[in-house]
CSV table of C-alpha atoms in Angstrom, one decimal:
chain,number,residue,atom,x,y,z
A,21,MET,CA,0.4,0.1,0.2
A,22,LEU,CA,2.5,2.5,0.5
A,23,ILE,CA,4.4,1.7,-1.9
A,24,GLY,CA,1.7,2.4,-4.2
A,25,LEU,CA,0.7,5.8,-2.4
A,26,ALA,CA,4.9,6.7,-2.7
A,27,PHE,CA,4.8,6.1,-6.6
A,28,ALA,CA,1.4,7.7,-7.2
A,29,ILE,CA,2.4,11.4,-5.3
A,30,ALA,CA,6.2,11.0,-7.6
A,31,SER,CA,3.9,10.6,-10.6
A,32,MET,CA,1.6,13.6,-9.7
A,33,ILE,CA,4.2,15.5,-9.0
A,34,GLY,CA,5.6,14.2,-12.5
A,35,ASN,CA,2.5,15.2,-14.4
A,36,ALA,CA,2.4,18.5,-13.0
A,37,GLY,CA,6.3,18.9,-13.7
A,38,ALA,CA,5.8,17.7,-17.2
A,39,GLY,CA,2.3,19.9,-17.8
A,40,LEU,CA,4.6,23.1,-17.2
A,41,LEU,CA,7.5,22.7,-19.5
A,42,GLN,CA,4.8,21.3,-22.1
A,43,SER,CA,3.1,25.0,-22.0
A,44,ALA,CA,5.9,26.4,-22.0
A,45,ALA,CA,6.8,24.9,-25.0
A,46,ALA,CA,3.5,26.1,-26.4
A,47,ASP,CA,3.7,29.6,-25.7
A,48,GLU,CA,7.0,29.7,-28.0
A,49,THR,CA,5.4,27.5,-30.9
A,50,THR,CA,5.3,29.1,-34.1
A,51,SER,CA,5.0,27.9,-37.5
A,52,ARG,CA,8.6,27.5,-37.9
A,53,ARG,CA,9.4,25.7,-34.9
A,54,PRO,CA,6.4,23.2,-34.3
A,55,LEU,CA,5.2,22.1,-30.7
A,56,ALA,CA,7.3,18.7,-31.3
A,57,LEU,CA,10.7,20.3,-32.2
A,58,ARG,CA,10.5,22.4,-29.0
A,59,PRO,CA,13.2,21.0,-26.7
A,60,LEU,CA,11.1,22.0,-23.6
A,61,TYR,CA,8.3,19.8,-24.9
A,62,LEU,CA,10.8,16.9,-25.5
A,63,VAL,CA,12.0,17.1,-21.8
A,64,GLY,CA,7.9,17.3,-20.8
A,65,LEU,CA,7.7,14.5,-22.7
A,66,LEU,CA,10.5,12.3,-20.9
A,67,VAL,CA,9.1,13.6,-17.1
A,68,ASP,CA,5.5,12.6,-18.6
A,69,GLY,CA,7.2,9.3,-19.7
A,70,LEU,CA,8.8,8.5,-15.9
A,71,ALA,CA,5.9,9.7,-14.4
A,72,TRP,CA,3.2,7.7,-16.3
A,73,ALA,CA,6.1,4.7,-15.4
A,74,CYS,CA,5.2,5.4,-11.6
A,75,THR,CA,1.7,5.3,-12.7
A,76,VAL,CA,2.7,1.8,-13.5
A,77,VAL,CA,3.9,0.5,-10.8
A,78,ALA,CA,1.1,2.8,-8.5
A,79,LEU,CA,-1.7,0.7,-10.3
A,80,ARG,CA,0.0,-2.8,-9.6
A,81,HIS,CA,-0.5,-2.1,-5.6
A,82,LEU,CA,-3.2,0.1,-5.4
A,83,PRO,CA,-7.1,0.9,-7.4
A,84,VAL,CA,-7.6,2.7,-10.3
A,85,PHE,CA,-9.9,4.9,-7.9
A,86,ALA,CA,-6.8,5.4,-5.4
A,87,VAL,CA,-4.1,6.4,-8.1
A,88,GLN,CA,-6.2,8.2,-10.3
A,89,ALA,CA,-7.5,10.4,-7.5
A,90,ILE,CA,-4.2,11.1,-5.9
A,91,LEU,CA,-3.0,12.0,-9.8
A,92,GLY,CA,-5.6,14.6,-9.9
A,93,GLY,CA,-3.8,16.7,-6.9
A,94,ALA,CA,-1.8,17.9,-9.8
A,95,ILE,CA,-5.0,20.4,-10.3
A,96,ALA,CA,-3.9,22.1,-7.0
A,97,LEU,CA,-0.1,22.1,-8.2
A,98,THR,CA,-0.4,23.3,-11.8
A,99,ALA,CA,-2.4,26.3,-10.9
A,100,LEU,CA,0.1,27.4,-8.1
A,101,ALA,CA,2.8,27.2,-10.3
A,102,SER,CA,1.2,29.1,-13.4
A,103,TRP,CA,0.3,31.6,-10.6
A,104,ALA,CA,3.9,31.8,-9.2
A,105,ILE,CA,5.9,30.9,-12.2
A,106,TYR,CA,4.1,32.9,-15.5
A,107,GLY,CA,1.4,35.0,-13.9
A,108,VAL,CA,-1.7,32.8,-15.1
A,109,HIS,CA,-4.5,35.1,-13.5
A,110,LEU,CA,-7.1,33.2,-11.5
A,111,ARG,CA,-10.2,34.6,-10.9
A,112,ILE,CA,-11.6,33.8,-7.4
A,113,ARG,CA,-14.0,31.2,-8.7
A,114,ASP,CA,-11.8,29.5,-10.6
A,115,ARG,CA,-9.4,29.0,-7.5
A,116,LEU,CA,-12.5,27.5,-6.0
A,117,ALA,CA,-13.6,25.5,-8.5
A,118,VAL,CA,-9.5,24.1,-8.0
A,119,THR,CA,-10.4,23.8,-4.6
A,120,ALA,CA,-13.9,21.5,-5.1
A,121,CYS,CA,-12.0,19.2,-7.7
A,122,VAL,CA,-9.2,18.3,-5.3
A,123,LEU,CA,-12.3,17.9,-2.4
A,124,GLY,CA,-13.8,16.2,-5.0
A,125,LEU,CA,-11.3,13.6,-5.8
A,126,ALA,CA,-9.9,12.9,-2.7
A,127,THR,CA,-13.6,11.8,-1.6
A,128,ILE,CA,-13.5,9.2,-4.8
A,129,ALA,CA,-10.1,8.3,-3.5
A,130,ALA,CA,-11.3,7.3,-0.1
A,131,SER,CA,-14.1,5.9,-1.1
A,132,ALA,CA,-12.0,3.0,-3.3
A,133,GLN,CA,-12.4,-0.8,-1.7
A,134,ASP,CA,-8.7,-2.5,-2.8
A,135,GLU,CA,-9.2,-5.4,-4.3
A,136,PRO,CA,-7.6,-7.1,-7.4
A,137,PRO,CA,-9.0,-6.4,-10.2
A,138,GLN,CA,-11.1,-9.1,-12.4
A,139,PRO,CA,-9.6,-10.1,-15.6
A,140,LEU,CA,-10.8,-9.0,-19.2
A,141,THR,CA,-13.8,-10.8,-20.8
A,142,GLY,CA,-14.3,-10.2,-24.4
A,143,VAL,CA,-17.1,-8.2,-23.6
A,144,THR,CA,-14.6,-5.5,-21.8
A,145,VAL,CA,-12.4,-5.9,-24.6
A,146,LEU,CA,-14.3,-4.8,-27.2
A,147,VAL,CA,-15.7,-1.9,-25.4
A,148,LEU,CA,-12.4,-0.4,-24.7
A,149,TYR,CA,-11.3,-1.0,-28.0
A,150,SER,CA,-14.4,0.5,-29.7
A,151,ALA,CA,-13.6,3.6,-27.1
A,152,VAL,CA,-10.2,4.1,-28.7
A,153,ALA,CA,-12.1,4.2,-32.1
A,154,VAL,CA,-14.7,6.3,-31.0
A,155,LEU,CA,-12.0,9.0,-28.6
A,156,ALA,CA,-9.6,8.9,-32.4
A,157,VAL,CA,-12.0,10.4,-34.6
A,158,ALA,CA,-13.6,13.2,-31.6
A,159,ALA,CA,-9.7,14.0,-32.0
A,160,ILE,CA,-9.9,14.5,-35.1
A,161,ALA,CA,-12.7,16.3,-34.7
A,162,VAL,CA,-12.5,18.8,-32.4
A,163,TRP,CA,-8.3,19.3,-33.6
A,164,ARG,CA,-9.0,22.8,-35.1
A,165,LEU,CA,-11.7,24.1,-32.3
A,166,ALA,CA,-10.2,27.4,-29.9
A,167,ALA,CA,-11.9,25.8,-27.3
A,168,ALA,CA,-9.5,23.9,-25.1
A,169,TRP,CA,-11.8,21.7,-23.0
A,170,PRO,CA,-13.0,19.2,-25.6
A,171,LEU,CA,-9.2,18.3,-26.3
A,172,SER,CA,-8.8,17.9,-22.4
A,173,LEU,CA,-11.7,15.9,-22.0
A,174,ILE,CA,-10.7,13.6,-24.9
A,175,ALA,CA,-7.0,13.5,-23.3
A,176,GLY,CA,-8.5,12.9,-19.9
A,177,LEU,CA,-10.1,9.6,-21.2
A,178,GLY,CA,-7.3,9.3,-23.5
A,179,PHE,CA,-4.8,8.6,-20.5
A,180,GLY,CA,-7.6,7.1,-18.2
A,181,GLY,CA,-7.9,3.7,-20.6
A,182,THR,CA,-4.0,3.7,-20.2
A,183,SER,CA,-4.9,3.1,-16.2
A,184,LEU,CA,-7.4,0.8,-17.0
A,185,ALA,CA,-5.6,-1.6,-19.6
A,186,VAL,CA,-2.5,-1.3,-17.0
A,187,ARG,CA,-5.0,-2.8,-14.0
A,188,ALA,CA,-6.1,-4.9,-16.6
A,189,LEU,CA,-3.1,-6.9,-16.9
A,190,GLN,CA,-2.5,-10.0,-15.5
A,191,LEU,CA,0.9,-11.1,-14.8
A,192,PRO,CA,2.1,-14.6,-13.7
A,193,PRO,CA,2.7,-14.7,-10.1
A,194,GLY,CA,6.1,-13.7,-9.0
A,195,VAL,CA,6.7,-12.1,-12.3
A,196,GLU,CA,7.1,-8.5,-13.0
A,197,ALA,CA,7.3,-8.9,-16.6
A,198,ASP,CA,7.1,-11.5,-19.2
A,199,VAL,CA,7.3,-10.1,-22.6
A,200,VAL,CA,5.4,-13.5,-24.2
A,201,SER,CA,2.4,-13.2,-21.8
A,202,LEU,CA,2.1,-9.3,-22.1
A,203,ALA,CA,2.2,-9.7,-25.9
A,204,ALA,CA,-0.5,-12.3,-25.6
A,205,GLN,CA,-2.9,-9.6,-24.0
A,206,PRO,CA,-5.2,-7.3,-25.0
A,207,ALA,CA,-4.5,-5.3,-22.5
A,208,THR,CA,-1.0,-4.1,-23.6
A,209,TYR,CA,-2.2,-2.9,-27.3
A,210,LEU,CA,-5.0,-1.1,-25.6
A,211,ILE,CA,-2.3,0.9,-23.5
A,212,VAL,CA,-0.5,2.0,-26.5
A,213,LEU,CA,-3.5,3.0,-28.4
A,214,PHE,CA,-5.0,5.1,-25.4
A,215,TRP,CA,-1.5,7.1,-25.0
A,216,VAL,CA,-1.2,7.6,-28.6
A,217,ILE,CA,-4.7,9.4,-28.4
A,218,GLY,CA,-4.1,10.6,-25.0
A,219,ILE,CA,-0.3,12.7,-25.7
A,220,THR,CA,-1.5,13.8,-28.8
A,221,THR,CA,-4.6,15.8,-27.8
A,222,TYR,CA,-3.2,17.3,-24.4
A,223,SER,CA,-0.3,18.6,-26.3
A,224,ARG,CA,-2.9,20.6,-29.1
A,225,ALA,CA,-5.0,21.4,-25.6
A,226,LEU,CA,-1.8,23.5,-23.9
A,227,VAL,CA,-1.6,25.2,-27.7
A,228,VAL,CA,-5.6,26.7,-27.6
A,229,GLY,CA,-6.1,26.7,-23.9
A,230,SER,CA,-4.7,27.9,-20.4
A,231,LEU,CA,-2.4,25.4,-18.5
A,232,PRO,CA,-4.8,25.5,-15.3
A,233,SER,CA,-8.0,25.0,-17.1
A,234,VAL,CA,-6.4,22.3,-19.3
A,235,THR,CA,-4.9,20.6,-16.2
A,236,ALA,CA,-8.6,20.7,-14.2
A,237,VAL,CA,-10.7,19.4,-17.0
A,238,PHE,CA,-7.7,16.4,-18.0
A,239,ALA,CA,-7.0,15.6,-14.5
A,240,THR,CA,-10.4,15.2,-13.3
A,241,THR,CA,-11.7,13.1,-16.4
A,242,GLU,CA,-8.9,10.8,-16.2
A,243,VAL,CA,-10.2,10.4,-12.2
A,244,LEU,CA,-13.8,10.0,-13.1
A,245,ALA,CA,-13.8,8.0,-16.6
A,246,PRO,CA,-11.5,5.1,-15.6
A,247,GLY,CA,-12.8,4.9,-12.0
A,248,LEU,CA,-16.2,4.6,-13.0
A,249,ILE,CA,-15.6,2.5,-15.8
A,250,GLY,CA,-13.5,0.3,-13.4
A,251,ILE,CA,-16.3,-0.2,-11.1
A,252,VAL,CA,-18.3,-1.7,-13.9
A,253,LEU,CA,-15.7,-3.4,-15.8
A,254,LEU,CA,-12.9,-4.5,-13.7
A,255,GLY,CA,-15.1,-5.0,-10.5
A,256,ASP,CA,-13.3,-2.3,-8.9
A,257,ARG,CA,-16.0,-1.5,-5.2
A,258,ILE,CA,-16.6,1.5,-3.6
A,259,ARG,CA,-16.0,1.3,0.2
A,260,ASP,CA,-19.0,-0.1,2.5
A,261,GLY,CA,-21.0,2.9,3.6
A,262,TRP,CA,-19.0,5.5,1.5
A,263,LEU,CA,-21.7,5.5,-1.6
A,264,LEU,CA,-23.3,8.6,-0.4
A,265,PRO,CA,-19.7,10.4,0.2
A,266,PHE,CA,-18.9,9.3,-3.4
A,267,GLY,CA,-21.5,10.8,-4.9
A,268,VAL,CA,-21.3,13.9,-3.3
A,269,GLY,CA,-17.5,13.8,-4.0
A,270,LEU,CA,-18.4,13.6,-8.2
A,271,VAL,CA,-20.4,16.1,-8.1
A,272,VAL,CA,-18.6,18.8,-6.6
A,273,ALA,CA,-15.7,17.5,-9.1
A,274,ILE,CA,-17.7,17.9,-11.6
A,275,VAL,CA,-18.7,21.3,-11.0
A,276,GLY,CA,-15.5,22.2,-10.3
A,277,VAL,CA,-14.7,21.0,-14.0
A,278,VAL,CA,-17.3,22.9,-15.5
A,279,VAL,CA,-16.4,25.9,-14.1
A,280,LEU,CA,-12.5,25.7,-15.2
A,281,ALA,CA,-13.7,24.7,-18.5
A,282,GLY,CA,-15.5,28.0,-19.2
A,283,ALA,CA,-12.1,30.1,-17.5
A,284,PRO,CA,-11.1,32.8,-20.2
A,285,VAL,CA,-7.7,31.9,-22.1
A,286,PRO,CA,-5.3,34.2,-21.1
A,287,ALA,CA,-3.0,36.3,-24.2
A,288,PRO,CA,0.4,35.2,-24.7
A,289,GLY,CA,1.4,38.2,-23.0
A,290,ARG,CA,-0.2,37.7,-19.8
A,291,ARG,CA,1.6,33.8,-19.9
A,292,ARG,CA,5.3,34.6,-19.1
A,293,ARG,CA,7.2,35.2,-16.3
A,294,ARG,CA,5.8,37.2,-13.0
A,295,ARG,CA,7.7,40.5,-12.4
A,296,HIS,CA,7.3,41.5,-9.0
A,297,VAL,CA,6.4,45.2,-8.8
A,298,ARG,CA,7.2,47.6,-6.1
């Protein structure tokens, strides 16, 4: 349990750091130097990869609910760092929305029952691969929109899908990694497909939106979607007596996301480093 908690927290910090790096790269993107060629973006991808590796370890020790809700703490870290480093203005309602997201996600995490996941059934595999196809089509449809929240939503669903697939992997007892057994499982390929959708739409969202609002929609979706799907498809359960707190946390987190999704996007000049005024 402690190992999973430690790796989940490390992943949360890594996700927040990667988001800051990728957002800084997005601010400097031009037609001659696209985002994919920016050094900060590439470093952000590396940090993102390390954070994802921590998530994989955490998911082998904790249920999807708990891990994803801890990752949702990146909302608060990102908002604070964006204000301190880049001077991104947060309205009072935005600050309250960030608080609502964090409190709601923490309640959802506390409601999770720690149990091993069930193996994927044929129906579950079909549902997840269908979800990949739907997300891919949706990503293409919203790619050129000026609003960031649809892209953030799809990114959250994409990375949430990777968590579900990792959680569903069935490894032989005493074996941490076996290439043959991994290659034989549909969940392995789902991890790759969901990850590609998640990273591409998240990167695009950072180009058209502000980091705090993008992170809030992305992180909360990444928590809620796999958590709910895990209950239905992987046998994850809500702790006895925690159904009401779970419902309250769900509503509070969703309200926070709706508010942050409507937050105004700061002009490029307002995303630069803060200057202290005497």
